PDB file of C-alpha atoms in Angstrom:
ATOM      1  CA  UNK A   1      31.246 114.676  91.354  1.00 78.00           C
ATOM      2  CA  UNK A   2      34.984 114.375  90.530  1.00 91.00           C
ATOM      3  CA  UNK A   3      35.962 118.032  90.868  1.00 92.00           C
ATOM      4  CA  UNK A   4      38.008 117.345  94.018  1.00 94.00           C
ATOM      5  CA  UNK A   5      40.310 115.040  92.007  1.00 95.00           C
ATOM      6  CA  UNK A   6      41.275 117.614  89.373  1.00 97.00           C
ATOM      7  CA  UNK A   7      45.050 118.024  89.435  1.00 97.00           C
ATOM      8  CA  UNK A   8      45.690 114.817  91.395  1.00 97.00           C
ATOM      9  CA  UNK A   9      48.269 112.374  90.049  1.00 97.00           C
ATOM     10  CA  UNK A  10      48.973 108.727  90.548  1.00 97.00           C
ATOM     11  CA  UNK A  11      52.280 107.529  91.913  1.00 94.00           C
ATOM     12  CA  UNK A  12      54.554 106.828  88.909  1.00 95.00           C
ATOM     13  CA  UNK A  13      54.750 103.153  87.980  1.00 97.00           C
ATOM     14  CA  UNK A  14      57.535 101.419  86.059  1.00 97.00           C
ATOM     15  CA  UNK A  15      56.654  99.657  82.809  1.00 98.00           C
ATOM     16  CA  UNK A  16      58.696  97.801  80.220  1.00 98.00           C
ATOM     17  CA  UNK A  17      57.979  97.885  76.490  1.00 98.00           C
ATOM     18  CA  UNK A  18      58.219  94.100  76.140  1.00 98.00           C
ATOM     19  CA  UNK A  19      58.829  92.515  72.738  1.00 97.00           C
ATOM     20  CA  UNK A  20      56.224  89.771  73.243  1.00 97.00           C
ATOM     21  CA  UNK A  21      53.593  92.252  74.413  1.00 98.00           C
ATOM     22  CA  UNK A  22      54.257  94.510  71.401  1.00 98.00           C
ATOM     23  CA  UNK A  23      53.905  91.527  69.053  1.00 97.00           C
ATOM     24  CA  UNK A  24      50.613  90.414  70.660  1.00 98.00           C
ATOM     25  CA  UNK A  25      49.275  93.963  70.609  1.00 98.00           C
ATOM     26  CA  UNK A  26      50.216  94.449  66.946  1.00 98.00           C
ATOM     27  CA  UNK A  27      48.508  91.161  66.063  1.00 97.00           C
ATOM     28  CA  UNK A  28      45.405  92.104  68.079  1.00 97.00           C
ATOM     29  CA  UNK A  29      45.002  95.428  66.254  1.00 97.00           C
ATOM     30  CA  UNK A  30      45.767  93.823  62.873  1.00 97.00           C
ATOM     31  CA  UNK A  31      48.902  95.893  62.223  1.00 97.00           C
ATOM     32  CA  UNK A  32      51.988  93.685  62.183  1.00 96.00           C
ATOM     33  CA  UNK A  33      54.205  96.296  60.536  1.00 97.00           C
ATOM     34  CA  UNK A  34      57.802  94.994  60.406  1.00 97.00           C
ATOM     35  CA  UNK A  35      58.979  97.947  62.534  1.00 97.00           C
ATOM     36  CA  UNK A  36      56.870  96.497  65.359  1.00 98.00           C
ATOM     37  CA  UNK A  37      57.581  92.778  65.014  1.00 97.00           C
ATOM     38  CA  UNK A  38      60.632  91.987  62.854  1.00 97.00           C
ATOM     39  CA  UNK A  39      63.964  92.338  64.690  1.00 96.00           C
ATOM     40  CA  UNK A  40      66.067  92.696  61.529  1.00 97.00           C
ATOM     41  CA  UNK A  41      63.816  95.463  60.190  1.00 97.00           C
ATOM     42  CA  UNK A  42      64.011  97.244  63.537  1.00 97.00           C
ATOM     43  CA  UNK A  43      67.811  97.010  63.716  1.00 96.00           C
ATOM     44  CA  UNK A  44      68.237  98.416  60.218  1.00 97.00           C
ATOM     45  CA  UNK A  45      65.733 101.255  60.799  1.00 97.00           C
ATOM     46  CA  UNK A  46      66.604 104.801  61.851  1.00 96.00           C
ATOM     47  CA  UNK A  47      65.349 103.836  65.355  1.00 96.00           C
ATOM     48  CA  UNK A  48      68.029 101.150  65.759  1.00 96.00           C
ATOM     49  CA  UNK A  49      65.421  98.690  67.012  1.00 97.00           C
ATOM     50  CA  UNK A  50      61.737  97.858  67.023  1.00 98.00           C
ATOM     51  CA  UNK A  51      59.148 100.378  68.161  1.00 98.00           C
ATOM     52  CA  UNK A  52      55.646  99.965  69.599  1.00 98.00           C
ATOM     53  CA  UNK A  53      52.403 100.852  67.786  1.00 98.00           C
ATOM     54  CA  UNK A  54      51.103 104.342  68.641  1.00 96.00           C
ATOM     55  CA  UNK A  55      48.202 103.102  70.807  1.00 96.00           C
ATOM     56  CA  UNK A  56      50.353 100.594  72.742  1.00 97.00           C
ATOM     57  CA  UNK A  57      50.423 102.767  75.916  1.00 97.00           C
ATOM     58  CA  UNK A  58      46.849 101.591  76.615  1.00 94.00           C
ATOM     59  CA  UNK A  59      48.359  98.409  78.091  1.00 96.00           C
ATOM     60  CA  UNK A  60      50.612 100.159  80.627  1.00 97.00           C
ATOM     61  CA  UNK A  61      50.020 100.405  84.360  1.00 97.00           C
ATOM     62  CA  UNK A  62      49.637 104.040  85.393  1.00 97.00           C
ATOM     63  CA  UNK A  63      49.269 103.475  89.118  1.00 96.00           C
ATOM     64  CA  UNK A  64      46.311 104.660  91.124  1.00 94.00           C
ATOM     65  CA  UNK A  65      45.160 107.981  92.470  1.00 95.00           C
ATOM     66  CA  UNK A  66      44.339 107.755  96.158  1.00 92.00           C
ATOM     67  CA  UNK A  67      40.574 107.493  96.687  1.00 90.00           C
ATOM     68  CA  UNK A  68      39.791 107.704  92.964  1.00 91.00           C
ATOM     69  CA  UNK A  69      37.810 104.731  91.682  1.00 87.00           C
ATOM     70  CA  UNK A  70      35.720 104.356  88.535  1.00 85.00           C
ATOM     71  CA  UNK A  71      33.266 101.499  88.036  1.00 82.00           C
ATOM     72  CA  UNK A  72      34.190  98.659  85.683  1.00 79.00           C
ATOM     73  CA  UNK A  73      30.916  98.883  83.755  1.00 79.00           C
ATOM     74  CA  UNK A  74      28.656 101.592  82.398  1.00 82.00           C
ATOM     75  CA  UNK A  75      31.286 104.102  81.282  1.00 90.00           C
ATOM     76  CA  UNK A  76      31.519 105.386  77.717  1.00 91.00           C
ATOM     77  CA  UNK A  77      34.918 105.877  76.075  1.00 91.00           C
ATOM     78  CA  UNK A  78      34.301 109.279  74.521  1.00 91.00           C
ATOM     79  CA  UNK A  79      37.590 110.255  72.951  1.00 93.00           C
ATOM     80  CA  UNK A  80      41.308 109.543  73.124  1.00 95.00           C
ATOM     81  CA  UNK A  81      44.373 111.188  71.634  1.00 96.00           C
ATOM     82  CA  UNK A  82      48.101 110.446  71.727  1.00 97.00           C
ATOM     83  CA  UNK A  83      51.002 112.867  71.387  1.00 98.00           C
ATOM     84  CA  UNK A  84      54.563 111.583  71.007  1.00 98.00           C
ATOM     85  CA  UNK A  85      57.890 113.308  71.505  1.00 98.00           C
ATOM     86  CA  UNK A  86      59.508 110.160  70.066  1.00 97.00           C
ATOM     87  CA  UNK A  87      58.507 106.516  69.451  1.00 97.00           C
ATOM     88  CA  UNK A  88      58.435 103.948  72.249  1.00 97.00           C
ATOM     89  CA  UNK A  89      61.336 101.555  71.777  1.00 97.00           C
ATOM     90  CA  UNK A  90      61.000  97.839  72.438  1.00 98.00           C
ATOM     91  CA  UNK A  91      62.964  96.906  75.542  1.00 97.00           C
ATOM     92  CA  UNK A  92      62.998 100.298  77.209  1.00 97.00           C
ATOM     93  CA  UNK A  93      61.789 100.958  80.751  1.00 97.00           C
ATOM     94  CA  UNK A  94      59.501 103.894  81.333  1.00 97.00           C
ATOM     95  CA  UNK A  95      57.693 105.562  84.220  1.00 98.00           C
ATOM     96  CA  UNK A  96      53.957 106.157  83.753  1.00 98.00           C
ATOM     97  CA  UNK A  97      51.414 108.168  85.717  1.00 98.00           C
ATOM     98  CA  UNK A  98      47.872 109.494  85.306  1.00 97.00           C
ATOM     99  CA  UNK A  99      46.446 112.872  86.195  1.00 98.00           C
ATOM    100  CA  UNK A 100      42.820 113.989  86.395  1.00 97.00           C
ATOM    101  CA  UNK A 101      42.795 117.108  84.217  1.00 98.00           C
ATOM    102  CA  UNK A 102      39.128 118.144  84.289  1.00 97.00           C
ATOM    103  CA  UNK A 103      35.571 117.172  85.100  1.00 96.00           C
ATOM    104  CA  UNK A 104      32.421 118.862  83.832  1.00 95.00           C
ATOM    105  CA  UNK A 105      28.745 118.010  83.376  1.00 93.00           C
ATOM    106  CA  UNK A 106      26.216 118.633  80.631  1.00 93.00           C
ATOM    107  CA  UNK A 107      22.548 117.820  80.180  1.00 91.00           C
ATOM    108  CA  UNK A 108      21.862 115.041  77.679  1.00 83.00           C
ATOM    109  CA  UNK A 109      18.680 113.457  76.383  1.00 86.00           C
ATOM    110  CA  UNK A 110      18.995 110.683  79.011  1.00 78.00           C
ATOM    111  CA  UNK A 111      19.867 112.981  81.900  1.00 84.00           C
ATOM    112  CA  UNK A 112      23.023 114.623  83.143  1.00 88.00           C
ATOM    113  CA  UNK A 113      26.315 113.355  81.703  1.00 91.00           C
ATOM    114  CA  UNK A 114      29.707 113.701  83.371  1.00 91.00           C
ATOM    115  CA  UNK A 115      32.859 114.202  81.310  1.00 95.00           C
ATOM    116  CA  UNK A 116      36.070 113.140  83.002  1.00 96.00           C
ATOM    117  CA  UNK A 117      39.336 114.150  81.323  1.00 98.00           C
ATOM    118  CA  UNK A 118      42.298 111.936  82.239  1.00 97.00           C
ATOM    119  CA  UNK A 119      45.860 112.380  81.011  1.00 98.00           C
ATOM    120  CA  UNK A 120      48.328 109.482  80.940  1.00 98.00           C
ATOM    121  CA  UNK A 121      52.042 110.243  80.691  1.00 98.00           C
ATOM    122  CA  UNK A 122      55.101 108.112  79.928  1.00 98.00           C
ATOM    123  CA  UNK A 123      58.619 109.340  80.728  1.00 98.00           C
ATOM    124  CA  UNK A 124      62.087 107.871  80.239  1.00 96.00           C
ATOM    125  CA  UNK A 125      64.413 107.096  83.152  1.00 90.00           C
ATOM    126  CA  UNK A 126      65.695 110.683  83.074  1.00 93.00           C
ATOM    127  CA  UNK A 127      62.194 112.139  83.473  1.00 95.00           C
ATOM    128  CA  UNK A 128      61.914 113.272  79.855  1.00 97.00           C
ATOM    129  CA  UNK A 129      58.418 112.907  78.428  1.00 98.00           C
ATOM    130  CA  UNK A 130      57.954 110.331  75.664  1.00 98.00           C
ATOM    131  CA  UNK A 131      54.185 110.453  75.205  1.00 98.00           C
ATOM    132  CA  UNK A 132      51.001 111.982  76.532  1.00 98.00           C
ATOM    133  CA  UNK A 133      47.598 110.419  76.070  1.00 97.00           C
ATOM    134  CA  UNK A 134      44.368 112.174  76.903  1.00 97.00           C
ATOM    135  CA  UNK A 135      41.056 110.364  77.289  1.00 96.00           C
ATOM    136  CA  UNK A 136      37.554 111.627  77.924  1.00 97.00           C
ATOM    137  CA  UNK A 137      35.381 109.202  79.870  1.00 94.00           C
ATOM    138  CA  UNK A 138      31.640 109.852  79.735  1.00 93.00           C
ATOM    139  CA  UNK A 139      29.716 108.991  82.878  1.00 91.00           C
ATOM    140  CA  UNK A 140      26.006 108.420  82.274  1.00 89.00           C
ATOM    141  CA  UNK A 141      23.200 109.487  84.591  1.00 85.00           C
ATOM    142  CA  UNK A 142      22.707 105.881  85.724  1.00 84.00           C
ATOM    143  CA  UNK A 143      26.384 105.479  86.652  1.00 85.00           C
ATOM    144  CA  UNK A 144      26.408 108.884  88.358  1.00 80.00           C
ATOM    145  CA  UNK A 145      23.475 107.782  90.525  1.00 79.00           C
ATOM    146  CA  UNK A 146      25.245 104.547  91.512  1.00 80.00           C
ATOM    147  CA  UNK A 147      28.414 106.441  92.392  1.00 78.00           C
ATOM    148  CA  UNK A 148      26.491 108.959  94.516  1.00 76.00           C
ATOM    149  CA  UNK A 149      25.139 106.270  96.867  1.00 69.00           C
TER     150      UNK A 149
END
Protein backbone atom coordinates (compact mmCIF):
# COMPACT_ATOMS: atom_id res chain seq x y z
CA UNK A 1 0.00 0.00 0.00
CA UNK A 2 2.81 2.47 0.86
CA UNK A 3 5.74 0.59 -0.67
CA UNK A 4 6.16 3.20 -3.42
CA UNK A 5 6.91 5.86 -0.77
CA UNK A 6 9.81 4.01 0.86
CA UNK A 7 12.90 6.22 0.65
CA UNK A 8 10.96 9.40 -0.14
CA UNK A 9 11.69 12.51 1.92
CA UNK A 10 9.85 15.69 2.66
CA UNK A 11 11.30 19.05 1.75
CA UNK A 12 13.24 20.31 4.81
CA UNK A 13 11.32 22.82 6.90
CA UNK A 14 12.77 25.41 9.27
CA UNK A 15 11.73 25.29 12.93
CA UNK A 16 12.69 27.31 15.98
CA UNK A 17 13.02 25.86 19.47
CA UNK A 18 10.93 28.63 21.05
CA UNK A 19 11.16 29.32 24.78
CA UNK A 20 7.39 29.69 25.22
CA UNK A 21 6.68 26.48 23.31
CA UNK A 22 9.24 24.56 25.40
CA UNK A 23 7.65 25.88 28.61
CA UNK A 24 4.12 24.90 27.47
CA UNK A 25 5.32 21.48 26.35
CA UNK A 26 7.14 20.85 29.65
CA UNK A 27 4.01 21.85 31.57
CA UNK A 28 1.82 19.64 29.37
CA UNK A 29 3.97 16.56 30.00
CA UNK A 30 4.30 17.37 33.71
CA UNK A 31 8.09 17.80 33.63
CA UNK A 32 9.05 21.39 34.39
CA UNK A 33 12.70 20.58 35.07
CA UNK A 34 14.64 23.84 35.61
CA UNK A 35 16.88 23.03 32.62
CA UNK A 36 13.77 23.38 30.44
CA UNK A 37 12.08 26.41 31.99
CA UNK A 38 14.37 28.44 34.28
CA UNK A 39 16.69 30.84 32.42
CA UNK A 40 19.19 31.18 35.27
CA UNK A 41 19.51 27.40 35.63
CA UNK A 42 20.02 27.09 31.88
CA UNK A 43 22.70 29.80 31.78
CA UNK A 44 24.66 28.21 34.61
CA UNK A 45 24.40 24.69 33.13
CA UNK A 46 27.03 23.00 30.96
CA UNK A 47 24.71 23.72 27.98
CA UNK A 48 24.98 27.50 28.48
CA UNK A 49 21.21 27.84 28.12
CA UNK A 50 17.92 26.02 28.40
CA UNK A 51 17.28 22.80 26.50
CA UNK A 52 14.07 21.15 25.30
CA UNK A 53 12.57 17.94 26.73
CA UNK A 54 13.57 14.81 24.77
CA UNK A 55 10.13 14.32 23.15
CA UNK A 56 9.78 18.00 22.14
CA UNK A 57 10.47 17.28 18.43
CA UNK A 58 6.90 15.94 18.17
CA UNK A 59 5.74 19.56 17.83
CA UNK A 60 7.96 20.42 14.84
CA UNK A 61 6.85 20.78 11.24
CA UNK A 62 8.58 18.19 9.07
CA UNK A 63 7.14 19.27 5.74
CA UNK A 64 5.20 16.98 3.47
CA UNK A 65 6.09 14.19 1.10
CA UNK A 66 4.52 14.72 -2.30
CA UNK A 67 1.41 12.56 -2.70
CA UNK A 68 1.77 10.98 0.75
CA UNK A 69 -1.29 11.48 2.95
CA UNK A 70 -2.40 9.59 6.05
CA UNK A 71 -5.91 9.89 7.48
CA UNK A 72 -6.45 11.94 10.64
CA UNK A 73 -8.36 9.15 12.39
CA UNK A 74 -8.08 5.40 12.79
CA UNK A 75 -4.30 5.07 13.00
CA UNK A 76 -2.55 3.43 15.94
CA UNK A 77 0.68 4.91 17.31
CA UNK A 78 2.67 1.70 17.66
CA UNK A 79 6.10 2.78 18.80
CA UNK A 80 8.42 5.77 18.86
CA UNK A 81 12.07 6.25 19.71
CA UNK A 82 14.40 9.25 19.85
CA UNK A 83 18.16 9.35 19.36
CA UNK A 84 20.14 12.51 20.13
CA UNK A 85 23.60 13.59 19.08
CA UNK A 86 23.19 16.54 21.47
CA UNK A 87 20.31 18.33 23.26
CA UNK A 88 18.05 20.80 21.47
CA UNK A 89 18.86 24.29 22.69
CA UNK A 90 16.16 26.88 23.30
CA UNK A 91 16.38 29.60 20.67
CA UNK A 92 18.14 27.62 17.97
CA UNK A 93 16.85 27.23 14.42
CA UNK A 94 16.82 23.78 12.91
CA UNK A 95 15.86 22.11 9.64
CA UNK A 96 13.51 19.12 9.90
CA UNK A 97 12.41 16.50 7.39
CA UNK A 98 10.65 13.13 7.35
CA UNK A 99 11.47 10.00 5.40
CA UNK A 100 9.39 6.87 4.86
CA UNK A 101 11.78 4.10 5.88
CA UNK A 102 9.64 0.97 5.49
CA UNK A 103 6.18 -0.48 5.06
CA UNK A 104 5.13 -4.06 5.71
CA UNK A 105 1.94 -5.99 6.44
CA UNK A 106 1.02 -8.77 8.83
CA UNK A 107 -2.15 -10.71 9.54
CA UNK A 108 -3.83 -9.80 12.82
CA UNK A 109 -6.93 -11.09 14.58
CA UNK A 110 -8.99 -8.25 13.02
CA UNK A 111 -7.54 -8.61 9.53
CA UNK A 112 -4.42 -7.39 7.80
CA UNK A 113 -2.41 -4.68 9.56
CA UNK A 114 -0.01 -2.29 7.86
CA UNK A 115 3.13 -1.08 9.63
CA UNK A 116 4.52 2.20 8.37
CA UNK A 117 7.98 3.22 9.61
CA UNK A 118 8.64 6.97 9.46
CA UNK A 119 11.87 8.69 10.46
CA UNK A 120 11.95 12.36 11.48
CA UNK A 121 15.27 14.20 11.44
CA UNK A 122 16.43 17.54 12.86
CA UNK A 123 19.66 19.17 11.68
CA UNK A 124 21.47 22.38 12.61
CA UNK A 125 22.10 25.18 10.11
CA UNK A 126 25.31 23.44 8.99
CA UNK A 127 23.49 20.21 8.15
CA UNK A 128 24.77 18.32 11.19
CA UNK A 129 22.23 15.93 12.67
CA UNK A 130 20.89 16.78 16.14
CA UNK A 131 18.23 14.10 16.54
CA UNK A 132 16.48 11.25 14.80
CA UNK A 133 13.05 10.01 15.77
CA UNK A 134 11.52 6.84 14.41
CA UNK A 135 7.82 6.05 14.66
CA UNK A 136 5.82 3.00 13.66
CA UNK A 137 2.25 3.78 12.63
CA UNK A 138 -0.13 0.83 12.56
CA UNK A 139 -2.81 0.95 9.88
CA UNK A 140 -5.82 -1.23 10.66
CA UNK A 141 -7.79 -3.26 8.13
CA UNK A 142 -10.64 -0.74 8.26
CA UNK A 143 -8.33 2.19 7.50
CA UNK A 144 -6.57 0.20 4.76
CA UNK A 145 -9.94 -0.40 3.09
CA UNK A 146 -10.83 3.31 3.22
CA UNK A 147 -7.46 4.26 1.75
CA UNK A 148 -7.82 1.72 -1.08
CA UNK A 149 -11.02 3.33 -2.40
